[in-house]
CSV table of C-alpha atoms and ligand atoms in Angstrom, one decimal:
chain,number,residue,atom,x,y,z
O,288,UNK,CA,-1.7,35.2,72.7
O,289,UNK,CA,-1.3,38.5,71.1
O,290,UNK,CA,1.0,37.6,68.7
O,291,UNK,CA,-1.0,34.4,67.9
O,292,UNK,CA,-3.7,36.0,65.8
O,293,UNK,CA,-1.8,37.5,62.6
O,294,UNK,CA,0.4,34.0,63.4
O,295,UNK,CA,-2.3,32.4,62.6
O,296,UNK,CA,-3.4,35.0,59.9
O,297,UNK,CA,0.3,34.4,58.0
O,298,UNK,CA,-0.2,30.5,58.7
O,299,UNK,CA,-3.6,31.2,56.7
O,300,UNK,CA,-1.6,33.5,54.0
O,301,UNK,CA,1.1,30.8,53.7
O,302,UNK,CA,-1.3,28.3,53.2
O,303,UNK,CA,-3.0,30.1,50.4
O,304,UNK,CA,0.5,30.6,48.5
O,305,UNK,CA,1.1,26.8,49.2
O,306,UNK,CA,-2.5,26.0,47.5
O,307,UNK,CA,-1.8,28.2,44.4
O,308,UNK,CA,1.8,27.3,44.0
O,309,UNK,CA,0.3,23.8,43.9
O,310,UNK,CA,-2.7,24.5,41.6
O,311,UNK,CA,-0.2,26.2,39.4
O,312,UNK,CA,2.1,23.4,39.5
O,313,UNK,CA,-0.3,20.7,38.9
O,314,UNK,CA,-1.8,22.9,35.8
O,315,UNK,CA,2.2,23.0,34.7
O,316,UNK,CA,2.3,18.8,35.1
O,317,UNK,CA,-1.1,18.8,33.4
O,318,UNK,CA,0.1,20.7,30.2
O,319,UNK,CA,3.6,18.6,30.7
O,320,UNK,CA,1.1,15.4,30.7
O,321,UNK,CA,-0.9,17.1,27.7
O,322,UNK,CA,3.1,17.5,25.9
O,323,UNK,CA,3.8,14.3,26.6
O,324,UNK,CA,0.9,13.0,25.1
O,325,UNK,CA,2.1,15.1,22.1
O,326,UNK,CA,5.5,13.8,22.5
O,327,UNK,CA,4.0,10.3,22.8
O,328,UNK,CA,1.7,10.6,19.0
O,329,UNK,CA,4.6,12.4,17.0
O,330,UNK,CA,6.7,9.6,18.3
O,331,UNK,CA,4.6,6.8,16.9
O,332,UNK,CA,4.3,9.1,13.7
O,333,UNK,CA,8.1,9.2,13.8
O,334,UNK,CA,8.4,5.4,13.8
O,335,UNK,CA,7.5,5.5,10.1
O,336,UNK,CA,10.2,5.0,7.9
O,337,UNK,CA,11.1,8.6,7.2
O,338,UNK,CA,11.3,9.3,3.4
O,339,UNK,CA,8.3,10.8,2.7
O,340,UNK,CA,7.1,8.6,0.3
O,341,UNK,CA,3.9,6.4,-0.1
O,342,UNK,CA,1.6,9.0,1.5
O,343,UNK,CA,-0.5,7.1,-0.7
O,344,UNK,CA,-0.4,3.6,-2.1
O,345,UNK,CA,1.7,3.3,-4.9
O,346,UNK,CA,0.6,3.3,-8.5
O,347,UNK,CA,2.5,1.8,-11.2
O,348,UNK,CA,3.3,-1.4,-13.3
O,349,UNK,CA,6.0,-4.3,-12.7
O,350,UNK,CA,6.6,-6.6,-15.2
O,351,UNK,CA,6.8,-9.8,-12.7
O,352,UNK,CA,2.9,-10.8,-13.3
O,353,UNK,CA,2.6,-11.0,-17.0
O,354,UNK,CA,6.6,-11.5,-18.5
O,355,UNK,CA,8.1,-13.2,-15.4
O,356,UNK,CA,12.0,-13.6,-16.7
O,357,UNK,CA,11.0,-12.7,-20.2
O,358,UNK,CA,12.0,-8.9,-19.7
O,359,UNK,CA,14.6,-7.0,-22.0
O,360,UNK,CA,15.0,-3.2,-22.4
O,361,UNK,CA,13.2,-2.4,-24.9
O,362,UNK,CA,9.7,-4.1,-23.5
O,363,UNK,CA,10.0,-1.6,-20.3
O,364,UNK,CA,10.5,1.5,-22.8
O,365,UNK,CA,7.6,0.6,-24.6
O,366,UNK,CA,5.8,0.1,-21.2
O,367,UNK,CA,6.7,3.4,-20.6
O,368,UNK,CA,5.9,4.9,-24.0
O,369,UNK,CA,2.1,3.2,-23.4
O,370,UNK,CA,1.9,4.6,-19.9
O,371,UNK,CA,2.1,7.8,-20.9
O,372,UNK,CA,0.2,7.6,-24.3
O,373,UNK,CA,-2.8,5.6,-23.1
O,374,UNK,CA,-3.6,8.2,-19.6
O,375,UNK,CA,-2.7,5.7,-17.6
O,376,UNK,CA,0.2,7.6,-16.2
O,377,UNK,CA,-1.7,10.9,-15.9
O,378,UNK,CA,-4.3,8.9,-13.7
O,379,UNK,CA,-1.4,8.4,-11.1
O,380,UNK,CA,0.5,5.4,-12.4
O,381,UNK,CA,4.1,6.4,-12.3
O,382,UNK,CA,6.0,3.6,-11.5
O,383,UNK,CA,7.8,1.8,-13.9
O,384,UNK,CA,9.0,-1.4,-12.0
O,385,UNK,CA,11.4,-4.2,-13.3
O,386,UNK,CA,11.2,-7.4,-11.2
O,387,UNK,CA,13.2,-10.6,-11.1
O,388,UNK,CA,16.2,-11.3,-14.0
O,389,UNK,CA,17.6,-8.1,-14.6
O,390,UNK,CA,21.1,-9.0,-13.7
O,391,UNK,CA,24.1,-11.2,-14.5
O,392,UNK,CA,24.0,-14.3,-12.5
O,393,UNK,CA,27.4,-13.0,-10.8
O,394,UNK,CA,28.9,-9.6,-9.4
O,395,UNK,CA,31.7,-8.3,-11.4
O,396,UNK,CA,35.0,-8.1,-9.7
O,397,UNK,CA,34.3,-4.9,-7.3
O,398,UNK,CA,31.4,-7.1,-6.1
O,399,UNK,CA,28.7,-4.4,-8.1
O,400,UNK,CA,25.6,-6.1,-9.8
O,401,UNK,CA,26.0,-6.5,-13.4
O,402,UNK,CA,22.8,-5.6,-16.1
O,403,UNK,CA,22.2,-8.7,-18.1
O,404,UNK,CA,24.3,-8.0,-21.2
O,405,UNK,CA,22.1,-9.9,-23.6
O,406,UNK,CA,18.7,-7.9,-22.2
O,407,UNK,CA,20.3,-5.1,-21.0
O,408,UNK,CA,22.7,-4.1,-23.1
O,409,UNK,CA,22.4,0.0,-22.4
O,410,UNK,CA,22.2,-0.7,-18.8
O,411,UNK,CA,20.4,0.3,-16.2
O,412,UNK,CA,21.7,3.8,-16.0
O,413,UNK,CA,19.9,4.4,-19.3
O,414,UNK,CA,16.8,3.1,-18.7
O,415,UNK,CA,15.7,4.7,-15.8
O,416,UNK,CA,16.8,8.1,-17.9
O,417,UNK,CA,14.6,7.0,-20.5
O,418,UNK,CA,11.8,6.0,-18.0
O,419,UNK,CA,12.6,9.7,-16.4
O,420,UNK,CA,12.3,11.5,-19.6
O,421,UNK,CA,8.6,10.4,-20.4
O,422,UNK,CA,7.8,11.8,-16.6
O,423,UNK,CA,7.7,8.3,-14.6
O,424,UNK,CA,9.7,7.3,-12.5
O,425,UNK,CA,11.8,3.7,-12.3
O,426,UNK,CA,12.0,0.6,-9.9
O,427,UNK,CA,14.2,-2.3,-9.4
O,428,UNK,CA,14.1,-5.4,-7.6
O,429,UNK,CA,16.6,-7.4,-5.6
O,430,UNK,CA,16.5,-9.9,-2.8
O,431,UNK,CA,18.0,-9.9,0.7
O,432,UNK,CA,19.3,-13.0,0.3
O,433,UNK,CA,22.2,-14.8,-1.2
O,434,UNK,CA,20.0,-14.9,-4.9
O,435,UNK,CA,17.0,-13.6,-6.3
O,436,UNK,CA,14.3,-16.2,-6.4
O,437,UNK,CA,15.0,-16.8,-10.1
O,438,UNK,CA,18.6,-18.2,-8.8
O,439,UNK,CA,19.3,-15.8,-12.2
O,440,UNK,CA,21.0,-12.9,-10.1
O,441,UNK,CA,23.1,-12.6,-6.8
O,442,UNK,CA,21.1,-11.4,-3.8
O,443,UNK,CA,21.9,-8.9,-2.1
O,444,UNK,CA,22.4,-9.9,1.8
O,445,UNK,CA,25.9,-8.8,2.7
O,446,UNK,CA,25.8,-6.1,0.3
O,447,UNK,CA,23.2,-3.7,1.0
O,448,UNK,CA,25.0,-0.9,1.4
O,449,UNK,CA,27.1,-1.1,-2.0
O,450,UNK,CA,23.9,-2.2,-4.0
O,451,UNK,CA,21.6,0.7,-2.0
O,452,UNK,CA,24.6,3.4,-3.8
O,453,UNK,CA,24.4,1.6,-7.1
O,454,UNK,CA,20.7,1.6,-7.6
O,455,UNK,CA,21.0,5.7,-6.2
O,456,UNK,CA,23.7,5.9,-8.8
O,457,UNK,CA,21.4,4.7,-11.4
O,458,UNK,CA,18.3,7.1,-10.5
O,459,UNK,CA,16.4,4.0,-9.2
O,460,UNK,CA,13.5,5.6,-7.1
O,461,UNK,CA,11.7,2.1,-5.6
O,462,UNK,CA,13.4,-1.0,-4.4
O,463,UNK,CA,10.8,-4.2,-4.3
O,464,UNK,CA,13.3,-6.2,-1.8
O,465,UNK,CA,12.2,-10.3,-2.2
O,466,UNK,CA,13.3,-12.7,0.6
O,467,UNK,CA,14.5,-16.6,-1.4
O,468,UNK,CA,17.8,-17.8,-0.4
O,469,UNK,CA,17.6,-16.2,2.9
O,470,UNK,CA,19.9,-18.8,4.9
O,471,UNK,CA,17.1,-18.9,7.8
O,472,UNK,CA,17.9,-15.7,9.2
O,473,UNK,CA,14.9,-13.4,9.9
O,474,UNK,CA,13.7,-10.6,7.7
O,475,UNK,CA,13.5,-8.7,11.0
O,476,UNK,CA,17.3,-8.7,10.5
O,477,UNK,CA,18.0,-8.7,7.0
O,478,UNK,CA,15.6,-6.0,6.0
O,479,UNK,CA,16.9,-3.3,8.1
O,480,UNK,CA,19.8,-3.6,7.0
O,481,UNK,CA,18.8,-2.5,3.3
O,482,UNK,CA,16.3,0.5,4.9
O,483,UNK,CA,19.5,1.8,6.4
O,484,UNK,CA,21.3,1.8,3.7
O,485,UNK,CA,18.6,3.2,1.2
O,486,UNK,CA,18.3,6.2,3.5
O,487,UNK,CA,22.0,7.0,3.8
O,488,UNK,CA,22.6,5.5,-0.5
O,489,UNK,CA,21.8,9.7,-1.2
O,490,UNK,CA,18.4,9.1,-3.1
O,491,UNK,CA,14.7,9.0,-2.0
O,492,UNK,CA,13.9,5.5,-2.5
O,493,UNK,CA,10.4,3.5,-2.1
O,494,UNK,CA,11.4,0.5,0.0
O,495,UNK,CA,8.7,-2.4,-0.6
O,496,UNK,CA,9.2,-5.2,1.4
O,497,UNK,CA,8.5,-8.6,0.4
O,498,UNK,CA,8.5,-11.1,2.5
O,499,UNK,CA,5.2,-12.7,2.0
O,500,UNK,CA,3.7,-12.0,5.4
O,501,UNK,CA,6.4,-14.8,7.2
O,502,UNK,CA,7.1,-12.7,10.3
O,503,UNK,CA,3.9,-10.6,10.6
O,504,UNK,CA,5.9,-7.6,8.8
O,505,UNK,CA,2.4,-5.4,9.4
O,506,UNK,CA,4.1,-5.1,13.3
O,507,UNK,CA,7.1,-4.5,12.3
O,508,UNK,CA,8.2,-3.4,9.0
O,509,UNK,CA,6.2,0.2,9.1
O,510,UNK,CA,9.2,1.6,10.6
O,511,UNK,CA,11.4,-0.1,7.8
O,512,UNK,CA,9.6,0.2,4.4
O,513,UNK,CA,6.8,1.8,2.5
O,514,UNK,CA,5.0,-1.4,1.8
O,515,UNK,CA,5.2,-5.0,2.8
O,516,UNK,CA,3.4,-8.5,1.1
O,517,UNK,CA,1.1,-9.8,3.7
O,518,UNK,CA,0.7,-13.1,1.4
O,519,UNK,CA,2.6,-15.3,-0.7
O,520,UNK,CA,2.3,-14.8,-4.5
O,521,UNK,CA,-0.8,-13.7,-5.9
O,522,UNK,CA,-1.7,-15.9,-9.4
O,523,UNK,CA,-4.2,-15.1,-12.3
O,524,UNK,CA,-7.5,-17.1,-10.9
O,525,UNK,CA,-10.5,-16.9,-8.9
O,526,UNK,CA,-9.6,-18.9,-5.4
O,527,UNK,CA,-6.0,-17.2,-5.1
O,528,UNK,CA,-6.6,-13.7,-5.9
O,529,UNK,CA,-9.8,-14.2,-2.9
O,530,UNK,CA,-7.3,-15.9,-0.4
O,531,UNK,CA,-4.9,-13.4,-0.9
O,532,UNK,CA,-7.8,-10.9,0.1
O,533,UNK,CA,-8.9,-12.6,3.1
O,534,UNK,CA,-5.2,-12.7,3.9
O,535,UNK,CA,-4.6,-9.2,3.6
O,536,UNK,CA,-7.8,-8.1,5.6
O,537,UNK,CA,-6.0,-9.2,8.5
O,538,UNK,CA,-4.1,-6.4,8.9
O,539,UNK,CA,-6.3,-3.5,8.0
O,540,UNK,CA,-5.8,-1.6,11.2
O,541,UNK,CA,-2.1,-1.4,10.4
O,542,UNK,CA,-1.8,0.8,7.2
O,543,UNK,CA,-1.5,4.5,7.3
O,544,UNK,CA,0.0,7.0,4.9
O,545,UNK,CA,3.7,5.9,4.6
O,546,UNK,CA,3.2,2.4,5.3
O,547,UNK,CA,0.9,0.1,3.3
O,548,UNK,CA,-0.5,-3.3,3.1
O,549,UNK,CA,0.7,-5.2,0.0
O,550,UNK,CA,-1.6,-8.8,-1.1
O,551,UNK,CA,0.7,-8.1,-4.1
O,552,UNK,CA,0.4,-6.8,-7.8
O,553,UNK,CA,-2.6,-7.0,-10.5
O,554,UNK,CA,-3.6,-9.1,-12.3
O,555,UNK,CA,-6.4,-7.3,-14.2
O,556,UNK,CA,-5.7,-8.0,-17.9
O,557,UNK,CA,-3.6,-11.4,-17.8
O,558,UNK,CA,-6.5,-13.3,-18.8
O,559,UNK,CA,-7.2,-15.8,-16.0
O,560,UNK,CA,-10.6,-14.7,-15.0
O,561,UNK,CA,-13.8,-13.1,-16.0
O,562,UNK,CA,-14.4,-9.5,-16.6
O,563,UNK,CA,-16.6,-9.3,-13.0
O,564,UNK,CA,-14.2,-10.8,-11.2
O,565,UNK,CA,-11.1,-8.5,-12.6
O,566,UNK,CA,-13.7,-5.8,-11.1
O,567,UNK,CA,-13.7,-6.9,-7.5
O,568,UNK,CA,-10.1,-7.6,-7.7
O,569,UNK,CA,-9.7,-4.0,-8.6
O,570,UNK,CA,-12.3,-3.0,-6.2
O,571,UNK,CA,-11.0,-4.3,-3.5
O,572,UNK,CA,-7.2,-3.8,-4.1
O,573,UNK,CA,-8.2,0.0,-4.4
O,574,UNK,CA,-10.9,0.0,-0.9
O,575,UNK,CA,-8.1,-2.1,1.0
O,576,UNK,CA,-5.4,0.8,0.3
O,577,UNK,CA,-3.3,-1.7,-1.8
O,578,UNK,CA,-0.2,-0.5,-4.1
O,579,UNK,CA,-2.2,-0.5,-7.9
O,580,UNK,CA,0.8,-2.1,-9.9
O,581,UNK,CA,-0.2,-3.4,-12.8
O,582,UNK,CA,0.7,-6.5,-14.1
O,583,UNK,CA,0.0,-6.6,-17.3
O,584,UNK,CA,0.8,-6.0,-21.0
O,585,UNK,CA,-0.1,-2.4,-21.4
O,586,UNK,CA,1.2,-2.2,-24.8
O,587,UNK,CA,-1.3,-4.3,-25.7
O,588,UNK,CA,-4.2,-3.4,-23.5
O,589,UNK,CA,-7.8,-4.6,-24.7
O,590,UNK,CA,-11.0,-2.0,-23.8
O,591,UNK,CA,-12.2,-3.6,-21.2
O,592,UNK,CA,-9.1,-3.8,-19.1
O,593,UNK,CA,-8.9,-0.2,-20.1
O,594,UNK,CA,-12.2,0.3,-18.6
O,595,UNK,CA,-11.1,-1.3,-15.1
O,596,UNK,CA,-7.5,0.2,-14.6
O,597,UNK,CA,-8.4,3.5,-15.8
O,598,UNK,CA,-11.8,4.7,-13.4
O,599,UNK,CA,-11.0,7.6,-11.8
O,600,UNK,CA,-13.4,7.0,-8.7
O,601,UNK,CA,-12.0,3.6,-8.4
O,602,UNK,CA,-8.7,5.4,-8.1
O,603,UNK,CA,-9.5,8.0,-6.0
O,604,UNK,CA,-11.1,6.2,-3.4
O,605,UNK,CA,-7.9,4.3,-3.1
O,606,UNK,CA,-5.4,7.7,-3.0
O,607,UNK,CA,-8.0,9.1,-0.3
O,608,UNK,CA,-5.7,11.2,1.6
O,609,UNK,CA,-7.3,9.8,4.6
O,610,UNK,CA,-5.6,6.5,4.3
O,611,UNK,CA,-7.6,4.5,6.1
O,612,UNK,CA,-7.7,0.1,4.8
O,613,UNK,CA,-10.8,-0.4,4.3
O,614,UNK,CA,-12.2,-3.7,5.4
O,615,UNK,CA,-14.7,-6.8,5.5
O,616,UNK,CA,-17.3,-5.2,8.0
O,617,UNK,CA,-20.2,-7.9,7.2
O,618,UNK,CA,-20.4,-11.6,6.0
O,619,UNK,CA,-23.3,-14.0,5.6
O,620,UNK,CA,-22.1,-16.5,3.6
O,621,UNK,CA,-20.4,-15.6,0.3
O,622,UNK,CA,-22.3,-12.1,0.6
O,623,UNK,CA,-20.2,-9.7,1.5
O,624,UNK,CA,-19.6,-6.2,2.9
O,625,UNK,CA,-16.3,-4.3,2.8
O,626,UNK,CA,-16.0,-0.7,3.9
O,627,UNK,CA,-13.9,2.2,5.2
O,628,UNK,CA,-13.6,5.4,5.5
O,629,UNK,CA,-12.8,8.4,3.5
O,630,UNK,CA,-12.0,11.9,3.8
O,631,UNK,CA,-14.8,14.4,4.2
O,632,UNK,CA,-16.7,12.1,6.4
O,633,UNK,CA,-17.2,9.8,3.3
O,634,UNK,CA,-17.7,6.1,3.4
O,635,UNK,CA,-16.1,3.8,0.7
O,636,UNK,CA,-18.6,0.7,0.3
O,637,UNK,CA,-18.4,-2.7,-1.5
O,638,UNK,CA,-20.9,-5.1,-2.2
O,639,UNK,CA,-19.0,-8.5,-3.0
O,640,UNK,CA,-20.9,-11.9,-4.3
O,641,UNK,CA,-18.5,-14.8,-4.0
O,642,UNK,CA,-21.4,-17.4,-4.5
O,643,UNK,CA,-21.9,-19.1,-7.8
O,644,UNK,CA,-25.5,-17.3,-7.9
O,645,UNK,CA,-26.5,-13.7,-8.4
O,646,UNK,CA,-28.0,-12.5,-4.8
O,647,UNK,CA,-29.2,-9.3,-3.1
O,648,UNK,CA,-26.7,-7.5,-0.9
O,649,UNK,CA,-27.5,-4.8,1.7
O,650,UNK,CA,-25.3,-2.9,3.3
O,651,UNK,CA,-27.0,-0.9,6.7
O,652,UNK,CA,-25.9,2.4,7.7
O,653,UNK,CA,-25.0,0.9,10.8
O,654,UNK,CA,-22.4,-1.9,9.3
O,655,UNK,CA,-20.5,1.1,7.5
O,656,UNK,CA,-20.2,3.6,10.6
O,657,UNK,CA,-23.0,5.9,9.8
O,658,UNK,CA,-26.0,6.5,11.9
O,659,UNK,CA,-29.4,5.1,10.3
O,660,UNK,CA,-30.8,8.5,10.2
O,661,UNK,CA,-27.9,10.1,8.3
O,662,UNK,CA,-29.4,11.5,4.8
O,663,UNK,CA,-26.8,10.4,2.1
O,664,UNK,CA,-26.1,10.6,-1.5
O,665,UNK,CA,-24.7,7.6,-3.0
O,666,UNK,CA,-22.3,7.6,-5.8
O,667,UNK,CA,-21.9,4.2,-7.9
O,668,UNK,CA,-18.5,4.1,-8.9
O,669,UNK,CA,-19.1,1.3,-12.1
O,670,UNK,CA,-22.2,2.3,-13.0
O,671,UNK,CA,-21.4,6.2,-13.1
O,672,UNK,CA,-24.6,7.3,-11.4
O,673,UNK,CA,-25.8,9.1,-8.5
O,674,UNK,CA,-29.0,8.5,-5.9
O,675,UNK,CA,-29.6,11.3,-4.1
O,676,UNK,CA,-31.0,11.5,-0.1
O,677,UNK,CA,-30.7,7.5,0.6
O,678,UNK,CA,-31.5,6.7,4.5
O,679,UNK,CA,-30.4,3.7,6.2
O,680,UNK,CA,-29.7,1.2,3.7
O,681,UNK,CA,-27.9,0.2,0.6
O,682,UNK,CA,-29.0,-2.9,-1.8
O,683,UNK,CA,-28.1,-4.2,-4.6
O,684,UNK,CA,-28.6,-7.5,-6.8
O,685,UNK,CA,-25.1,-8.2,-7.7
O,686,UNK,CA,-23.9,-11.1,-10.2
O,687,UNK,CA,-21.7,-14.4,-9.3
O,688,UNK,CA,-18.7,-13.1,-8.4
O,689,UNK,CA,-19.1,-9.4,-9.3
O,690,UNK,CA,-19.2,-6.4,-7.0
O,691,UNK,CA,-20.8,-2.9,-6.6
O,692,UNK,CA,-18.7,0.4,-5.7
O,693,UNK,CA,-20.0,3.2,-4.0
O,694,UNK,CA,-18.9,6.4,-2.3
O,695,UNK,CA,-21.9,7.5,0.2
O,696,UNK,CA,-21.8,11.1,1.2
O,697,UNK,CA,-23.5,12.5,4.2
O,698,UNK,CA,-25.7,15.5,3.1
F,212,GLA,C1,8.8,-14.0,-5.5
F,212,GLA,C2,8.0,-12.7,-5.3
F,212,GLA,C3,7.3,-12.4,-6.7
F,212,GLA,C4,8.3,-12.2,-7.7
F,212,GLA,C5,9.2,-13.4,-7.9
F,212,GLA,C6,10.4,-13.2,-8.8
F,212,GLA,O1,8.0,-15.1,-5.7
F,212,GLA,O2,7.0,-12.9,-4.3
F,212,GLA,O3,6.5,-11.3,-6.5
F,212,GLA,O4,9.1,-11.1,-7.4
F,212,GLA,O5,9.7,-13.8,-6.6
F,212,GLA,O6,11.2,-14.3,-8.9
């Protein structure tokens, strides 16, 4: 019995060590769970393709939308020349991008791709030094199947890895990668392959997948490429460039700095519809994060284009470092609402009319993320004014087909 007392006491004592030693390890699991967690975020961040490109969407021109196969050397330096001597460049758009019918229709006898002799006739080489030495930077195109879909030039499926070191060799810096002539096998296969090889060809190069949305590339490809189609092609009119929209919207939640949605290039200028509606197009291209390529002559650009391409807000809000898609948040009928986010706790707000009338739009606080008591100043982005302290509610009367643009700042 006598003994039993500091027993008991050391059975106390050792009890006490037990209880911390478990505290303490539980705390150590706890941070390990918090590291994990860590582990777990940089992880998804590390399933981005890894090249440090596209931290925003991609600016530039291709020559697809406006020339098709009608492209020779001379047109892209002169493309260049204008980008530089109309701003255009200076307001972010630096790519230069050939597209379809570049090429021989057959590899020469070490199985490289050839540069059409009758187009081409400096080669490649030389034109993406020209397009270097005015301060932009060049793009090619090939397929990742057995031809382009021009059936002009060999594709490239079986020969990534070669054609990923000839475009490095060339100074190509962004690779628009098509999918015709694919023989039935997935782009979750075949594209890949050309990533791979891209990263080990020894240049930074933009990978834009094009696959027109077949295999649901927003789950897949960010891991693979900088950009992916979500559609098929885009075309100059009304009806198409809305689908392709609508298409697109679909997969907001999936873009993020790296990895873009693409409902494909511009075609503000070509001609095929009105003024307003080359201002939604280019209002929403730029709220839904889209690449801005434009797609059409800018040699011979006419004022009002000018007006559209080069608006600086317009721009910014789509190279918002945030990089959030923004998105239809409201519909009632053709009256529409699209939104997102920016940095700074900013909101990005459009006001569509696709009806055949002019209407009244109203966008609440409430459909744009903001509480209805937040105090804001809004910022028109076409009209170039300001309204200071607005509360609650945005409305417009906006034409057929026409759109306003507005960054909303919470005082
Ligand atoms: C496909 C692409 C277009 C263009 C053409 C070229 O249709 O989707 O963007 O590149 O091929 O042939």
């Amino acid at each position: 019995m006598a003994h039993s007392l500091p027993s008991s006491r050391f059975s106390v004592f050792l009890f006490c060590i037990l209880l911390l030693l478990l505290i303490s390890s539980s705390t150590v699991s706890g941070a390990r769970l918090g590291n994990a967690r860590l582990t777990d975020s940089s992880s998804i961040r590390r399933i981005l393709l890894n090249n440090g490109l596209g931290l925003t969407p991609q600016m530039g021109w291709n020559s697809w939308n406006h020339f098709h196969c009608n492209i020779n050397e001379t047109l892209i330096k002169e493309t260049a020349d204008a980008m530089v001597s109309s701003g255009l460049a200076a307001l972010g758009y630096t790519y230069i991008n050939l597209d379809d019918c570049w090429g021989e229709l057959n590899r020469d006898a070490q199985g490289n791709l050839v540069p059409k002799a009758s187009t081409f006739p400096s080669g490649i080489k030389a034109l993406a030094d020209y397009v270097h030495s005015k301060g932009l930077m060049f793009g090619i195109y090939a397929d990742a199947g057995t031809q382009t879909c021009s059936k002009t030039m060999p594709g490239s499926l079986g020969y990534e890895e070669q054609d990923a070191k000839t475009f490095a060799s060339w100074g190509v810096d962004y690779l628009k990668y098509d999918n015709c002539a694919n023989t039935g096998i997935s782009p979750k296969e075949r594209y890949p392959k050309m990533s791979k090889a891209l990263l080990s060809s020894g240049r930074t190069i933009f990978f834009s997948l094009c696959e027109w949305g077949n295999e649901d590339p927003a789950t897949w490809a960010p891991s693979i490429g900088n950009s992916w189609r979500t559609t098929g092609d885009i075309k100059d009119n009304w009806d198409r460039m809305t689908s392709v929209a609508d298409q697109n919207d679909k997969w907001a939640s999936y873009a993020q700095p790296g990895s873009w949605n693409d409902p494909d290039m511009l075609e503000v200028g070509n001609g095929g519809m009105t003024t307003e509606e080359y201002r939604s197009h280019f209002s929403i291209w730029s709220l839904a994060k889209a690449p801005l390529l434009i797609g059409c002559d800018i040699r011979s650009i006419d004022s009002v284009t000018f007006e559209l391409l080069r608006n600086k807000e317009v721009i910014a809000v789509n190279q918002d470092k945030l990089g959030v898609q923004g998105k239809k948040v409201k519909k009632d009928g053709d009256l529409e609402v699209w939104a997102g986010p920016l940095t700074d706790n900013r909101v990005a707000v459009v006001l569509w009319n696709r009806g055949s009338s002019s209407a009244n739009i109203t966008a609440y606080w409430s459909d744009i993320g903001l509480k209805p008591s937040t105090v804001c100043d809004v910022q028109d982005l076409w009209a170039h004014s300001t309204e200071l302290s607005v509360q609650d509610q945005l409305s417009a009367q906006v034409d057929s087909h026409a759109c306003r643009m507005y960054t909303i700042t919470p005082q």
